[in-house]
Amino acid sequence: STVYGPMFDKTSRLINNFLTSAFKNEDLLIYGDENKTLDFTYVDDFVEGIMLAIKNSWNKEYNISGEQEELILDVAKKIINEIGSKSKIRFLPAEKAQPQNVKVDISALKDIGYAPKIDIDEGIKKMIEWYKKHPEALEMYEDKGIRYYNGGLEDKVQASFSAGTWYHLVGTWNTTAIAFYVNGTLVGKDTTRS
């Protein structure tokens, strides 16, 4: 699933790419055709899914998703309309390592109480408001086309998000520990995962 939400993005996430381009009246780029879909998860829902998984079992895999498979073209149009941008939508050749249709099964996570709360329309509005309050994020942001396909990330995963609150997740793929921080306060950890 594609996690999105208000953040100082350094990984060229799709919705951040679209928003910053739309605010600057630049073209929104879709790598694929008008039928390409992605599954989107607002950062607050993503964090809730992680917390439920941490509290439940380390020996089970869970998919986390907002249960919103959306046409990328529709997301681009929503952003352009919501901002009132003069941006155009351009289609480029599909990325070889990126699936063209993504839908995630979250039934196992729903079985332990997960229910996504923020739909794509509300999430986009929250992000637009955040960018309006943080124009420096637009100036700092640059879509460098950075793609992470496991290269160099096997040993450590680290992500930071902001949705009015800073979330920080740090974990390792093998032994050691995984810890979850909200506003710098440790709220969950497990040192038995292997």
Short mmCIF file of C-alpha atoms in Angstrom, two decimals, residues 45-150:
data_model
loop_
_atom_site.label_atom_id
_atom_site.label_comp_id
_atom_site.label_asym_id
_atom_site.label_seq_id
_atom_site.Cartn_x
_atom_site.Cartn_y
_atom_site.Cartn_z
CA ASP A 45 -4.37 4.52 9.64
CA PHE A 46 -0.95 3.05 8.86
CA VAL A 47 0.25 3.81 12.39
CA GLU A 48 -2.91 2.28 13.87
CA GLY A 49 -2.27 -0.89 11.85
CA ILE A 50 1.32 -1.10 13.09
CA MET A 51 0.24 -0.64 16.70
CA LEU A 52 -2.39 -3.39 16.42
CA ALA A 53 0.15 -5.74 14.86
CA ILE A 54 2.73 -4.96 17.58
CA LYS A 55 0.18 -5.66 20.31
CA ASN A 56 -1.06 -8.86 18.68
CA SER A 57 1.68 -11.20 17.45
CA TRP A 58 5.19 -10.94 16.07
CA ASN A 59 4.91 -14.29 14.37
CA LYS A 60 2.22 -13.24 11.92
CA GLU A 61 2.38 -11.07 8.82
CA TYR A 62 -0.21 -8.36 8.26
CA ASN A 63 -0.93 -6.23 5.24
CA ILE A 64 -1.72 -2.63 6.14
CA SER A 65 -3.95 -0.68 3.79
CA GLY A 66 -6.58 2.01 3.69
CA GLU A 67 -8.60 -0.40 1.52
CA GLN A 68 -8.69 2.21 -1.23
CA GLU A 69 -7.59 0.99 -4.61
CA GLU A 70 -7.77 4.15 -6.72
CA LEU A 71 -7.04 4.98 -10.31
CA ILE A 72 -3.92 7.16 -10.29
CA LEU A 73 -5.58 9.33 -12.94
CA ASP A 74 -8.53 10.02 -10.58
CA VAL A 75 -6.15 10.93 -7.73
CA ALA A 76 -4.29 13.35 -10.02
CA LYS A 77 -7.57 14.95 -11.13
CA LYS A 78 -8.77 15.31 -7.51
CA ILE A 79 -5.56 17.07 -6.54
CA ILE A 80 -5.63 19.44 -9.52
CA ASN A 81 -9.29 20.31 -8.86
CA GLU A 82 -8.88 20.72 -5.09
CA ILE A 83 -5.91 23.08 -5.51
CA GLY A 84 -7.31 24.86 -8.57
CA SER A 85 -4.06 24.11 -10.39
CA LYS A 86 -3.32 24.66 -14.06
CA SER A 87 -1.27 21.46 -14.13
CA LYS A 88 -1.65 18.91 -16.90
CA ILE A 89 -1.46 15.14 -16.52
CA ARG A 90 1.21 13.34 -18.54
CA PHE A 91 1.60 9.59 -19.00
CA LEU A 92 5.09 8.10 -19.19
CA PRO A 93 6.20 4.50 -19.76
CA ALA A 94 5.41 2.21 -16.83
CA GLU A 95 8.20 1.50 -14.36
CA LYS A 96 9.43 -2.06 -14.75
CA ALA A 97 9.54 -2.78 -11.00
CA GLN A 98 6.21 -1.11 -10.19
CA PRO A 99 3.02 -3.15 -10.53
CA GLN A 100 0.29 -1.40 -12.52
CA ASN A 101 -2.57 -2.52 -10.30
CA VAL A 102 -2.26 -2.76 -6.53
CA LYS A 103 -4.95 -3.89 -4.10
CA VAL A 104 -4.10 -5.18 -0.63
CA ASP A 105 -5.96 -7.85 1.36
CA ILE A 106 -6.19 -6.68 4.99
CA SER A 107 -8.57 -9.34 6.29
CA ALA A 108 -6.06 -10.65 8.88
CA LEU A 109 -5.55 -7.15 10.28
CA LYS A 110 -9.30 -6.48 10.31
CA ASP A 111 -9.71 -9.67 12.36
CA ILE A 112 -7.77 -8.01 15.20
CA GLY A 113 -9.75 -4.76 15.05
CA TYR A 114 -8.23 -2.64 12.28
CA ALA A 115 -10.55 -0.28 10.44
CA PRO A 116 -9.11 2.50 8.25
CA LYS A 117 -10.72 5.87 9.00
CA ILE A 118 -9.34 8.45 6.53
CA ASP A 119 -10.50 8.14 2.92
CA ILE A 120 -8.50 9.49 0.00
CA ASP A 121 -10.60 12.65 -0.39
CA GLU A 122 -10.21 13.64 3.27
CA GLY A 123 -6.52 12.67 3.24
CA ILE A 124 -5.79 14.85 0.21
CA LYS A 125 -7.59 17.81 1.83
CA LYS A 126 -5.55 17.35 5.02
CA MET A 127 -2.34 17.30 3.00
CA ILE A 128 -3.27 20.42 1.04
CA GLU A 129 -3.96 22.28 4.27
CA TRP A 130 -0.65 21.07 5.69
CA TYR A 131 1.28 22.26 2.63
CA LYS A 132 -0.45 25.65 2.86
CA LYS A 133 0.73 25.93 6.49
CA HIS A 134 4.24 24.70 5.56
CA PRO A 135 5.16 26.39 2.25
CA GLU A 136 8.82 25.64 3.00
CA ALA A 137 8.01 21.97 2.30
CA LEU A 138 7.09 22.93 -1.26
CA GLU A 139 10.35 24.82 -1.69
CA MET A 140 12.44 22.00 -0.21
CA TYR A 141 10.72 19.19 -2.10
CA GLU A 142 12.27 17.81 -5.23
CA ASP A 143 11.11 14.69 -7.04
CA LYS A 144 14.44 13.05 -7.67
CA GLY A 145 12.84 9.89 -8.95
CA ILE A 146 14.30 7.96 -6.04
CA ARG A 147 13.10 4.37 -6.10
CA TYR A 148 13.69 1.90 -3.30
CA TYR A 149 13.58 -1.73 -4.46
CA ASN A 150 15.12 -3.37 -1.36
#
